[in-house]
mmCIF file of C-alpha atoms and ligand atoms in Angstrom:
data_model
loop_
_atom_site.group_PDB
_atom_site.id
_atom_site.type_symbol
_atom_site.label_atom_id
_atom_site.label_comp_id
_atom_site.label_asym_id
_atom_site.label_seq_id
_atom_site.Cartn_x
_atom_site.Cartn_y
_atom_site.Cartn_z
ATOM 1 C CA UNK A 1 -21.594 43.120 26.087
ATOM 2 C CA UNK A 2 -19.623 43.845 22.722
ATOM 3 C CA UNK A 3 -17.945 46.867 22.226
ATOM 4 C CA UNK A 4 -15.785 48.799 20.002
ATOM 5 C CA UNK A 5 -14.330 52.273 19.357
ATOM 6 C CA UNK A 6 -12.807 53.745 16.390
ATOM 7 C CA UNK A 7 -11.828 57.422 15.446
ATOM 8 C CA UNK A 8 -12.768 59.180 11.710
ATOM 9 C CA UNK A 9 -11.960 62.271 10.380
ATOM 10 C CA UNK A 10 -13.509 64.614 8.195
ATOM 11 C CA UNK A 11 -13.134 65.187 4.470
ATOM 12 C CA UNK A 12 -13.967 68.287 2.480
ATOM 13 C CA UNK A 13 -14.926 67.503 -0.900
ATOM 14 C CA UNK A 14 -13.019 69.550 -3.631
ATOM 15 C CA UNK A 15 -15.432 67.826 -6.498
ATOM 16 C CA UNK A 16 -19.068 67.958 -4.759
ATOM 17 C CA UNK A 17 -21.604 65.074 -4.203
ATOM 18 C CA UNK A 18 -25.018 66.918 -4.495
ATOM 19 C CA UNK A 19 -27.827 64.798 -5.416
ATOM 20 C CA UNK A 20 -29.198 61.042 -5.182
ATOM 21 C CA UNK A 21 -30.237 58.469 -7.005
ATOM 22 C CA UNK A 22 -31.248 56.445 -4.652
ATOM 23 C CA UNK A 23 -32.324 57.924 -1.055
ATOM 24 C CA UNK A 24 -32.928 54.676 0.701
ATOM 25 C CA UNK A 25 -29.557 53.357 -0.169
ATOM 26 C CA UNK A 26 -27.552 56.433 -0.630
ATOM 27 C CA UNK A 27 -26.549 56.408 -4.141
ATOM 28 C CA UNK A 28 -25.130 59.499 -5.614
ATOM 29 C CA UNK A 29 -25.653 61.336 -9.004
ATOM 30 C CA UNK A 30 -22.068 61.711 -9.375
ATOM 31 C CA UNK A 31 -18.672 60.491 -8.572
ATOM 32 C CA UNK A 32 -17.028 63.008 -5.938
ATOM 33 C CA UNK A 33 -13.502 63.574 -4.690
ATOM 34 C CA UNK A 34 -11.955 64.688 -1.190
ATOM 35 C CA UNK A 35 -8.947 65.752 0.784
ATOM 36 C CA UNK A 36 -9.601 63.936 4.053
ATOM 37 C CA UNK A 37 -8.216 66.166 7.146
ATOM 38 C CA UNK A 38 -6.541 66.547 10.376
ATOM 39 C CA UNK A 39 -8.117 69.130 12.288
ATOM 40 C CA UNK A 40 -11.636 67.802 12.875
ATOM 41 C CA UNK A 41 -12.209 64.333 14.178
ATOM 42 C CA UNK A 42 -14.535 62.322 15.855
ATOM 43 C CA UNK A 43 -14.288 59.616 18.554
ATOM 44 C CA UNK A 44 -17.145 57.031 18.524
ATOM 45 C CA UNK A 45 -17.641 53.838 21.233
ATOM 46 C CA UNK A 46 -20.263 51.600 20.568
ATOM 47 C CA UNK A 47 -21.601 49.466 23.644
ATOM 48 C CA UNK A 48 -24.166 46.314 22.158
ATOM 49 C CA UNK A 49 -25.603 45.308 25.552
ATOM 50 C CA UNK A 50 -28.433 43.072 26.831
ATOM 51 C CA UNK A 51 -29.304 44.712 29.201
ATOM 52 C CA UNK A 52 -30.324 47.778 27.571
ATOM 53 C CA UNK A 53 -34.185 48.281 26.194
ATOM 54 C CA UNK A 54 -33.625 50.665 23.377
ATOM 55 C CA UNK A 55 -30.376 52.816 21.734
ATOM 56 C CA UNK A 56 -28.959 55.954 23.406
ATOM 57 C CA UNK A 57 -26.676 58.546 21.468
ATOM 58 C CA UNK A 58 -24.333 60.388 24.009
ATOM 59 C CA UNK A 59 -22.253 63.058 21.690
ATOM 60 C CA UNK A 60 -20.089 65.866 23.421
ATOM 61 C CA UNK A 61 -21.460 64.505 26.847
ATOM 62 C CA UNK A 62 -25.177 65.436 25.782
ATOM 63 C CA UNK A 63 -27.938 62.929 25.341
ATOM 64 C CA UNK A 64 -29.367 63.015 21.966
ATOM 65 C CA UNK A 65 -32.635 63.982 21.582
ATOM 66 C CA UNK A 66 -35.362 61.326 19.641
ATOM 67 C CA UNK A 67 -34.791 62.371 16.014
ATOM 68 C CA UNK A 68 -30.975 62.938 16.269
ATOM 69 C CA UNK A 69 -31.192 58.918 18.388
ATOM 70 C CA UNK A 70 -33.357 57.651 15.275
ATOM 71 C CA UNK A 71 -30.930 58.343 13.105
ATOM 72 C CA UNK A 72 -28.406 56.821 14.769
ATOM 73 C CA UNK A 73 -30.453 53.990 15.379
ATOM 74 C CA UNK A 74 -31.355 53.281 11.757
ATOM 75 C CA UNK A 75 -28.080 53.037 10.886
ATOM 76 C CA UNK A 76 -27.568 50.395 14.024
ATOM 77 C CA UNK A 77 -29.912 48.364 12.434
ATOM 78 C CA UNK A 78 -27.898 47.337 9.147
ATOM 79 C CA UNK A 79 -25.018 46.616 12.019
ATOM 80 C CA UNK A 80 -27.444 44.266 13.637
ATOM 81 C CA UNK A 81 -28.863 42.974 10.376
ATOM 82 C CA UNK A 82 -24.897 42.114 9.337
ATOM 83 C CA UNK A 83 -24.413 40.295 13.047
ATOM 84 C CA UNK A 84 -27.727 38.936 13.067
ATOM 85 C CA UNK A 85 -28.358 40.408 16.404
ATOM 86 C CA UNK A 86 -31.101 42.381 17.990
ATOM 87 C CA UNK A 87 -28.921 44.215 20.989
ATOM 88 C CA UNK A 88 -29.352 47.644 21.708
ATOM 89 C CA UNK A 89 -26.676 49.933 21.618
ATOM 90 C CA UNK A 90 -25.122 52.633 23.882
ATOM 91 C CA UNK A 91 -23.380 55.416 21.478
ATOM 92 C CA UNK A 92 -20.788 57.561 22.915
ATOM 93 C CA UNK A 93 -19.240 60.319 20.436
ATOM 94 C CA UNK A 94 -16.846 63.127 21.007
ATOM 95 C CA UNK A 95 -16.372 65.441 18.353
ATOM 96 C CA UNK A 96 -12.876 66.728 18.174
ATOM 97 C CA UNK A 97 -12.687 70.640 17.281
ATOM 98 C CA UNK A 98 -9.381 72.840 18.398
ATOM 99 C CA UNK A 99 -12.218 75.802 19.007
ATOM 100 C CA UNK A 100 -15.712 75.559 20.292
ATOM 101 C CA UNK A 101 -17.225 76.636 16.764
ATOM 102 C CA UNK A 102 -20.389 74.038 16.853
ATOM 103 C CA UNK A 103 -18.295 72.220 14.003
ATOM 104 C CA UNK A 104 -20.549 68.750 13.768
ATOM 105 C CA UNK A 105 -19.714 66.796 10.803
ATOM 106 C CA UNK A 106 -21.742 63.865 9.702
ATOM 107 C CA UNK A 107 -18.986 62.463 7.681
ATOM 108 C CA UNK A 108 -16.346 61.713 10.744
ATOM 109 C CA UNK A 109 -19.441 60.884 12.799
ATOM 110 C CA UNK A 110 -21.040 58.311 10.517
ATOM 111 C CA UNK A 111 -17.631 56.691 9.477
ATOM 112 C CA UNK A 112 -16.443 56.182 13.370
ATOM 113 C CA UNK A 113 -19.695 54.693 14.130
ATOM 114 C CA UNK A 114 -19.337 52.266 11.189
ATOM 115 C CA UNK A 115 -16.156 51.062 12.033
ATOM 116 C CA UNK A 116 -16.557 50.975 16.024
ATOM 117 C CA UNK A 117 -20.006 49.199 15.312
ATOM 118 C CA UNK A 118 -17.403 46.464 12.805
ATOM 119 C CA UNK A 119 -15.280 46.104 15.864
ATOM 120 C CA UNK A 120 -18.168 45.418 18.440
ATOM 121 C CA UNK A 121 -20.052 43.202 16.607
ATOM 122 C CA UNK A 122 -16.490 41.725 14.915
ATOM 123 C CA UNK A 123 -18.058 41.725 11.557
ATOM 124 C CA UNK A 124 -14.391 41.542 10.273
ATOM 125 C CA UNK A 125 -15.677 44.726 7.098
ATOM 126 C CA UNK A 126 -12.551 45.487 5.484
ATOM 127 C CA UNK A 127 -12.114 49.316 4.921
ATOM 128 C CA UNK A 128 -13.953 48.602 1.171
ATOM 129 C CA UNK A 129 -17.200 47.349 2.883
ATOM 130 C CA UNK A 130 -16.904 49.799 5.484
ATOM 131 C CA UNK A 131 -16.809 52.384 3.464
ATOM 132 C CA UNK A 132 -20.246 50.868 1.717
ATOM 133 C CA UNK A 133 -21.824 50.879 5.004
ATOM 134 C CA UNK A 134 -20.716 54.332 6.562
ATOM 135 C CA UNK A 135 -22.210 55.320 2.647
ATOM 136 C CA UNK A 136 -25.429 54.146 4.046
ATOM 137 C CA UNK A 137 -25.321 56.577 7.412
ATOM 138 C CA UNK A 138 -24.541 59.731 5.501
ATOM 139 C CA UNK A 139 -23.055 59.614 1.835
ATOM 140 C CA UNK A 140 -19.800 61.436 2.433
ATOM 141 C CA UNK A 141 -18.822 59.192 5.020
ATOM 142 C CA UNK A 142 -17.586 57.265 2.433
ATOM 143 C CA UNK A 143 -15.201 58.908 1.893
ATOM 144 C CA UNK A 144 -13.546 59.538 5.585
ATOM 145 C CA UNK A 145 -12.351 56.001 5.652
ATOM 146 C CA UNK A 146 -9.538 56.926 3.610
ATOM 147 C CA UNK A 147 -6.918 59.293 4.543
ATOM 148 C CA UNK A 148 -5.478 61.732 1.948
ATOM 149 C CA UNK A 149 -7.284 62.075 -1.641
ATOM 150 C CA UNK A 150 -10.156 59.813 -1.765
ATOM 151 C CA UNK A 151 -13.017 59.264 -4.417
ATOM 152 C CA UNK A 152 -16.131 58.177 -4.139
ATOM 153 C CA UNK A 153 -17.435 56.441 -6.877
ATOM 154 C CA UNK A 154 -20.941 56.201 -7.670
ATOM 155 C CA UNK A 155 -21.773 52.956 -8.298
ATOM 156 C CA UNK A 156 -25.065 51.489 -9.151
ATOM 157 C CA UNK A 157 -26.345 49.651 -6.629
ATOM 158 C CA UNK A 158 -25.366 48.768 -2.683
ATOM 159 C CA UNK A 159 -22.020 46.751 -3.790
ATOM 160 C CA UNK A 160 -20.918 49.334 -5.894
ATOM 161 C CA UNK A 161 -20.914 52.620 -4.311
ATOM 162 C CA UNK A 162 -17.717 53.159 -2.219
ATOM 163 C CA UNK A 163 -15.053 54.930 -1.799
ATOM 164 C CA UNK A 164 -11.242 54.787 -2.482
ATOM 165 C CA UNK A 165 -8.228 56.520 -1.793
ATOM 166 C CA UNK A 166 -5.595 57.939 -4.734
ATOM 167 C CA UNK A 167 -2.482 56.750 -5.530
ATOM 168 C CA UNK A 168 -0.379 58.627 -2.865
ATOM 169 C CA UNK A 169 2.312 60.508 -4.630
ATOM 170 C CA UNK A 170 2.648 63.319 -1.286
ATOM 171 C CA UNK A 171 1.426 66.197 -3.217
ATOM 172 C CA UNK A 172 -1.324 66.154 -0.213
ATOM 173 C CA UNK A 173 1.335 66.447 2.066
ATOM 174 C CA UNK A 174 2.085 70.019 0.626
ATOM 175 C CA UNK A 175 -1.488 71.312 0.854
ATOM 176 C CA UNK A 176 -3.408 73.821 3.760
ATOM 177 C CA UNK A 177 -6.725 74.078 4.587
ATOM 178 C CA UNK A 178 -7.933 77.134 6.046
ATOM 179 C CA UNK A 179 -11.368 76.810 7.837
ATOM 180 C CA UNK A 180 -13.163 80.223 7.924
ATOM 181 C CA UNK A 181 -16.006 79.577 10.444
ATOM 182 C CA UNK A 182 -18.889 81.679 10.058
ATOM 183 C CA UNK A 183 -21.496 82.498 12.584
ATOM 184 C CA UNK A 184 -24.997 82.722 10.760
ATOM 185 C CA UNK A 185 -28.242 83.404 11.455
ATOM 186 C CA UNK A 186 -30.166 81.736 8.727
ATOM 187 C CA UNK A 187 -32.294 78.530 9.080
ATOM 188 C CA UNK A 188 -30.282 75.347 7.958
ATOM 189 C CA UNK A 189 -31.162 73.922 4.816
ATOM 190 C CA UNK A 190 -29.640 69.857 6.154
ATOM 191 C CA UNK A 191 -27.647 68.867 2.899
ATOM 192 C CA UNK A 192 -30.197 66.257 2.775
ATOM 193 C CA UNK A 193 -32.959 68.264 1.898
ATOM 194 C CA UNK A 194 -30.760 70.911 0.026
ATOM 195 C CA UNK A 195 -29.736 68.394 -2.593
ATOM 196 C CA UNK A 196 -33.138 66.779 -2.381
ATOM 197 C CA UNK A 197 -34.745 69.758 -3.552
ATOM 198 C CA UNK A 198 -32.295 70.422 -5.685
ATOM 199 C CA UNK A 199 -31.819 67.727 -8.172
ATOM 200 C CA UNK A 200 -36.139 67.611 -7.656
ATOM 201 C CA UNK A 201 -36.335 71.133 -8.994
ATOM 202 C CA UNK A 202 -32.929 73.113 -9.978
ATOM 203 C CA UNK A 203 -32.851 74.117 -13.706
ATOM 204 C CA UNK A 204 -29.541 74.528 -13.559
ATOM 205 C CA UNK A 205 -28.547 70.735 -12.165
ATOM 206 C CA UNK A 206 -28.480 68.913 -15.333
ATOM 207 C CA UNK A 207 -25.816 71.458 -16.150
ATOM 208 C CA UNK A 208 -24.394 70.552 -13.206
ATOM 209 C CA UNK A 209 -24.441 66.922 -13.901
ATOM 210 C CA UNK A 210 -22.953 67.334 -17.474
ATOM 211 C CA UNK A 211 -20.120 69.171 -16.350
ATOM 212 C CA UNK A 212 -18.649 66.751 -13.785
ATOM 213 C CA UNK A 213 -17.173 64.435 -16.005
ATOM 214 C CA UNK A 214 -14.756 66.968 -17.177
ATOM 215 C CA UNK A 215 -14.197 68.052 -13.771
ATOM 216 C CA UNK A 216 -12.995 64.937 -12.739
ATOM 217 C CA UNK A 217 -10.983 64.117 -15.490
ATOM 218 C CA UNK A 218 -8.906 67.623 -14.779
ATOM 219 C CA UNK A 219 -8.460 67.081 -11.033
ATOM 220 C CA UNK A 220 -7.130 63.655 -11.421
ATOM 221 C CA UNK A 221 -4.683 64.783 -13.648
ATOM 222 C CA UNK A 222 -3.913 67.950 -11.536
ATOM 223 C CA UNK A 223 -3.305 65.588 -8.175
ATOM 224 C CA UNK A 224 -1.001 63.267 -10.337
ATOM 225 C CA UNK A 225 1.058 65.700 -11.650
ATOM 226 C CA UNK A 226 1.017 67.807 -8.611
ATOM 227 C CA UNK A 227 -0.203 70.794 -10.660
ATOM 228 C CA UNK A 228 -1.406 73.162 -7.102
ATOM 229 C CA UNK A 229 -2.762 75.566 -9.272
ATOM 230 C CA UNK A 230 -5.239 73.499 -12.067
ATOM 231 C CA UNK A 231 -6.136 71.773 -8.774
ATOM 232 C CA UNK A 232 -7.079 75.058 -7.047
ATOM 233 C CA UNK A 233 -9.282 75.990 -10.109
ATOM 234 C CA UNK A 234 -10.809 73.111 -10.451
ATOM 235 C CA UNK A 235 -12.002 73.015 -7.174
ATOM 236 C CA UNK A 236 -12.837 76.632 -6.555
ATOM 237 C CA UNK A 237 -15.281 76.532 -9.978
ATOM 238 C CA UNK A 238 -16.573 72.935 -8.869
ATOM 239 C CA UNK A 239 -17.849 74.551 -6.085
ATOM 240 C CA UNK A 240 -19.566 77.317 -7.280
ATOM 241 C CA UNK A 241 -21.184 75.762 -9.912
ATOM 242 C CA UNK A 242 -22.547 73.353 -6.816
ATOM 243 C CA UNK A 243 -23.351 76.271 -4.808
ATOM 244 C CA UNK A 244 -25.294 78.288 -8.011
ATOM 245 C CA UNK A 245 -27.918 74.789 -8.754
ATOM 246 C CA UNK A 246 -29.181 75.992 -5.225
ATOM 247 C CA UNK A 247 -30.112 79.724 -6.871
ATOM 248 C CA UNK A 248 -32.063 77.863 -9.363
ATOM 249 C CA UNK A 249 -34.308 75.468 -7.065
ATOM 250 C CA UNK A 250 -38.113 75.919 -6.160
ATOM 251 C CA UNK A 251 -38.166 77.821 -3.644
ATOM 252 C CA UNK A 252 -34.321 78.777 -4.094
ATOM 253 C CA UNK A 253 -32.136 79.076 -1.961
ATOM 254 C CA UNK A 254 -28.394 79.561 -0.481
ATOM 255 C CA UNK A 255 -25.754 78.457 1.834
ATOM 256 C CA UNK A 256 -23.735 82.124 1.611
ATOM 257 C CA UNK A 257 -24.087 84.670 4.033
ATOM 258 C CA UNK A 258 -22.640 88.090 3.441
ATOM 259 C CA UNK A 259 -19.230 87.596 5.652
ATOM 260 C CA UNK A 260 -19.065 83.935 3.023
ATOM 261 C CA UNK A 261 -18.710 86.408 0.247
ATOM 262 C CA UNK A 262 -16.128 88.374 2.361
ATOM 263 C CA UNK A 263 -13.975 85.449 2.595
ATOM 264 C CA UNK A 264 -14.281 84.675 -0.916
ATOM 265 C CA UNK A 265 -13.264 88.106 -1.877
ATOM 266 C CA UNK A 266 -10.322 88.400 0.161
ATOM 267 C CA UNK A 267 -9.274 84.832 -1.709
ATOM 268 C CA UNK A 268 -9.616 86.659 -4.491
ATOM 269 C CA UNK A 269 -7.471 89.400 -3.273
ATOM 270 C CA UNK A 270 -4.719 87.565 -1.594
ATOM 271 C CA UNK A 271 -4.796 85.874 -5.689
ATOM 272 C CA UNK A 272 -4.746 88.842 -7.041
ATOM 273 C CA UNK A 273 -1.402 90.278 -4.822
ATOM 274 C CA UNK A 274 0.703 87.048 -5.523
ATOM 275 C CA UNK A 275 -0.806 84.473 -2.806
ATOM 276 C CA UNK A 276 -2.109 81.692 -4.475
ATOM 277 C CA UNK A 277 -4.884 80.242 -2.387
ATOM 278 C CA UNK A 278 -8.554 78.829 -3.316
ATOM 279 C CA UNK A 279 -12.213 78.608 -1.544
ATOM 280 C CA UNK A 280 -14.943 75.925 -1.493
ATOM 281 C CA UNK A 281 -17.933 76.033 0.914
ATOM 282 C CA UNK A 282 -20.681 73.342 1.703
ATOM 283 C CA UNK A 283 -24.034 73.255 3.043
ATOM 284 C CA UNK A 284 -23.176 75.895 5.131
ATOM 285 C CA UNK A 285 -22.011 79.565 5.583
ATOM 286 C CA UNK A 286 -18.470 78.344 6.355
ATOM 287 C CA UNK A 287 -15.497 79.260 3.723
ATOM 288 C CA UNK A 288 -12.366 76.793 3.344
ATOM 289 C CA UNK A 289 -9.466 78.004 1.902
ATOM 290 C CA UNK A 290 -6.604 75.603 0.063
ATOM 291 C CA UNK A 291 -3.676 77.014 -0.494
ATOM 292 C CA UNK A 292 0.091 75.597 -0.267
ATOM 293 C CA UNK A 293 1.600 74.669 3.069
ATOM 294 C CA UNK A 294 4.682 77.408 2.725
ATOM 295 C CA UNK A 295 1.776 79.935 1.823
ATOM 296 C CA UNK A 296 -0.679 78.989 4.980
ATOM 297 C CA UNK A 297 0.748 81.618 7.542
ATOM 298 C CA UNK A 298 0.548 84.661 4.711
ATOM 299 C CA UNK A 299 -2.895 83.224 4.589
ATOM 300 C CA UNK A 300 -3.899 82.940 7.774
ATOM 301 C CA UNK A 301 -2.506 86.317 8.706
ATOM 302 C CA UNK A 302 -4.527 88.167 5.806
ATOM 303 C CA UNK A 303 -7.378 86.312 7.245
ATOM 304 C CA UNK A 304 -6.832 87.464 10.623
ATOM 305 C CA UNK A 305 -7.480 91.011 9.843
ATOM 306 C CA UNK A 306 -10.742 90.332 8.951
ATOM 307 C CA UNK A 307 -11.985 87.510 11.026
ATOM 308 C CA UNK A 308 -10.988 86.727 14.767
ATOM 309 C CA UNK A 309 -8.546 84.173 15.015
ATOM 310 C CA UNK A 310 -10.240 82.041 16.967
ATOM 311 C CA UNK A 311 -12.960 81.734 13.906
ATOM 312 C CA UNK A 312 -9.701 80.420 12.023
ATOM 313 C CA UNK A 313 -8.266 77.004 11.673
ATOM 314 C CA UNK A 314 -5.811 75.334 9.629
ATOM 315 C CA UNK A 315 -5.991 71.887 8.730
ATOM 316 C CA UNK A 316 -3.661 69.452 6.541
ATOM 317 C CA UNK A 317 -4.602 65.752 4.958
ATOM 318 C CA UNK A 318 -5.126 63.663 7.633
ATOM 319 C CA UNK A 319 -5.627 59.441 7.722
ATOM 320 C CA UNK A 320 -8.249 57.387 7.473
ATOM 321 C CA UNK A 321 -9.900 55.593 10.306
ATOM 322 C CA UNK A 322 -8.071 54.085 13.451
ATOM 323 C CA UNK A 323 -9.311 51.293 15.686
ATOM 324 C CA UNK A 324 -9.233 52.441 19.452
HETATM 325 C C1 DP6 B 401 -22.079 69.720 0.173
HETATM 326 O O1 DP6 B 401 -22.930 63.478 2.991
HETATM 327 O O2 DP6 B 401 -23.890 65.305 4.443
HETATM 328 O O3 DP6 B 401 -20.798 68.497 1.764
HETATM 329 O O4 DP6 B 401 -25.648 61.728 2.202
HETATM 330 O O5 DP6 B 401 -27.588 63.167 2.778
HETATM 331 O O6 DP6 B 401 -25.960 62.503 4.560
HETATM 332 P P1 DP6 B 401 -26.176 62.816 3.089
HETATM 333 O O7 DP6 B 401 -25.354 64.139 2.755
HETATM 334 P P2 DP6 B 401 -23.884 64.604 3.148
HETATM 335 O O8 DP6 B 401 -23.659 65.666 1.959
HETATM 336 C C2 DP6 B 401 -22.452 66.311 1.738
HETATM 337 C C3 DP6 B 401 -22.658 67.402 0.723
HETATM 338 C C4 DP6 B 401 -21.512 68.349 0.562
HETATM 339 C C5 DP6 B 401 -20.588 67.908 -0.563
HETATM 340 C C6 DP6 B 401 -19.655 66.755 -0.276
HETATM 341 O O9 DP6 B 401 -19.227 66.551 0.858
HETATM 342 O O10 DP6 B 401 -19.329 66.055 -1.261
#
């Protein structure tokens, strides 16, 4: 029996990957750029035994049902293709959340099974290839390799497309994160399929496209000369030009619910009366918030009036991936 386990946390993306080039491999239309963090994680042990017949997926002490196992298993497979093996595998995950808010993320999830499948099989990846092969499991993963400011860039084929972490210089060490968690009704739109249909269809997402170069350019230069505010912008506008491609698919359609547009407003409130703070949202209802550490409890508290605190957490960069 080999086994391994490794921990991974998440990364919001404050310049968006939306859109592939290549689906099989995972290749993205654009470079992207993250702030990984502390306040979601997940713990992942992989078990490569002989005597089991097929792959199981334990995550949060729940077995996984056939397509959320298939997934996992597909991913399993370029493991055993690297070890030349053909062991099945036992997959144990724990998502780490301070709340019960149904917070899965397929970025810590997919980059702790990459590197406790490296240490089971003892492929000896160095975080580089890792962060090639979590690319393969779900593209953002990446990116949670790294801790701090990380970007992924797009490559043009397998060997190219990986992540890497900024020059440190601490300015992530003065950011917040406030995660707004939203309860929503709506049917999911999976990122997959939302950025699938977009770049298929979206008459806005060669805009989209044209506009990241620029984008990147500015928040580069923002993180390395600590500017909190060009970095805010730049992120905040990044993500609503992301967010408005969806408007313009076929069929359209949208990740914000009306309490998302709440939260944005009172951002732009809490702006407007001398709090500097920021939002960016994903495929999802839920609003994040950046703002400066020594501004995170006037944030939080403004917050609190309008959402119940348990639907708030604050989060600040976190590291990259740990062997267990
Ligand atoms: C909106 O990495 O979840 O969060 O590669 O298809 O697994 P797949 O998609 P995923 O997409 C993340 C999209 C995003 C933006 C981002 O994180 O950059």
């Amino acid at each position: 029996m080999h086994t391994g386990k490794a921990r991974a946390y998440t990364n919001i993306a404050l310049i968006k990957y939306w859109g592939k080039k290549d689906e099989e491999l995972i290749l993205p239309m654009n470079n992207s750029l993250s702030l990984t963090l502390d306040a979601f994680y997940t713990e992942t042990t992989v078990s490569f035994d002989p005597a089991l017949q097929a792959d199981t997926f334990l995550l949060d002490g729940q077995l996984q049902n056939t397509a959320a196992t298939a997934k996992i298993s597909r991913f399993l497979d370029l493991l055993r293709e690297l070890a030349g093996t053909k062991l099945r595998a036992a997959v144990t995950s724990e998502n780490f959340v301070p709340t019960a808010a149904g917070l899965a993320s397929s970025a810590s999830g997919l980059a702790a099974l990459a590197a406790a499948g490296n240490a089971a099989l003892q492929l000896g990846l160095d975080d580089s290839q890792l962060s090639r092969l979590a690319r393969r499991g779900s593209g953002s993963a990446c990116r949670s390799i790294f801790g701090g400011f990380v970007e992924w860039e797009q490559g043009t084929d397998d060997i190219t497309s990986l992540a890497h972490p900024l020059a440190a210089n601490g300015f992530e060490n003065d950011l917040a994160m406030l995660f707004v968690l939203i309860n929503d009704k709506q049917k999911d739109v999976s990122s997959r399929d939302g950025m699938r249909r977009t770049v298929a269809t979206s008459a806005f997402y060669p805009g989209w496209l044209a506009s990241l170069p620029e984008d990147l350019a500015a928040i580069k230069q923002a993180i390395a000369t600590q500017d909190f505010t060009a970095l805010g912008r730049i992120t905040e506008a990044n993500g609503l030009k992301m967010h408005a491609t969806t408007l313009a698919a076929v069929p359209p359609f949208t990740y914000w619910s009306p309490q998302s547009l709440l939260a944005m407003d009172l951002v732009r409130q809490l702006r407007a009366t001398g709090t500097e703070c920021y939002f960016t949202m994903d495929a999802g209802p839920n609003v994040k918030v950046l703002c400066r550490r020594q501004d995170e409890a006037a944030v939080q508290q403004a917050f609190s009036n309008s959402f119940s605190s348990d639907r708030l957490i604050l989060a600040h960069a976190g590291p990259g991936i740990s062997y267990l």
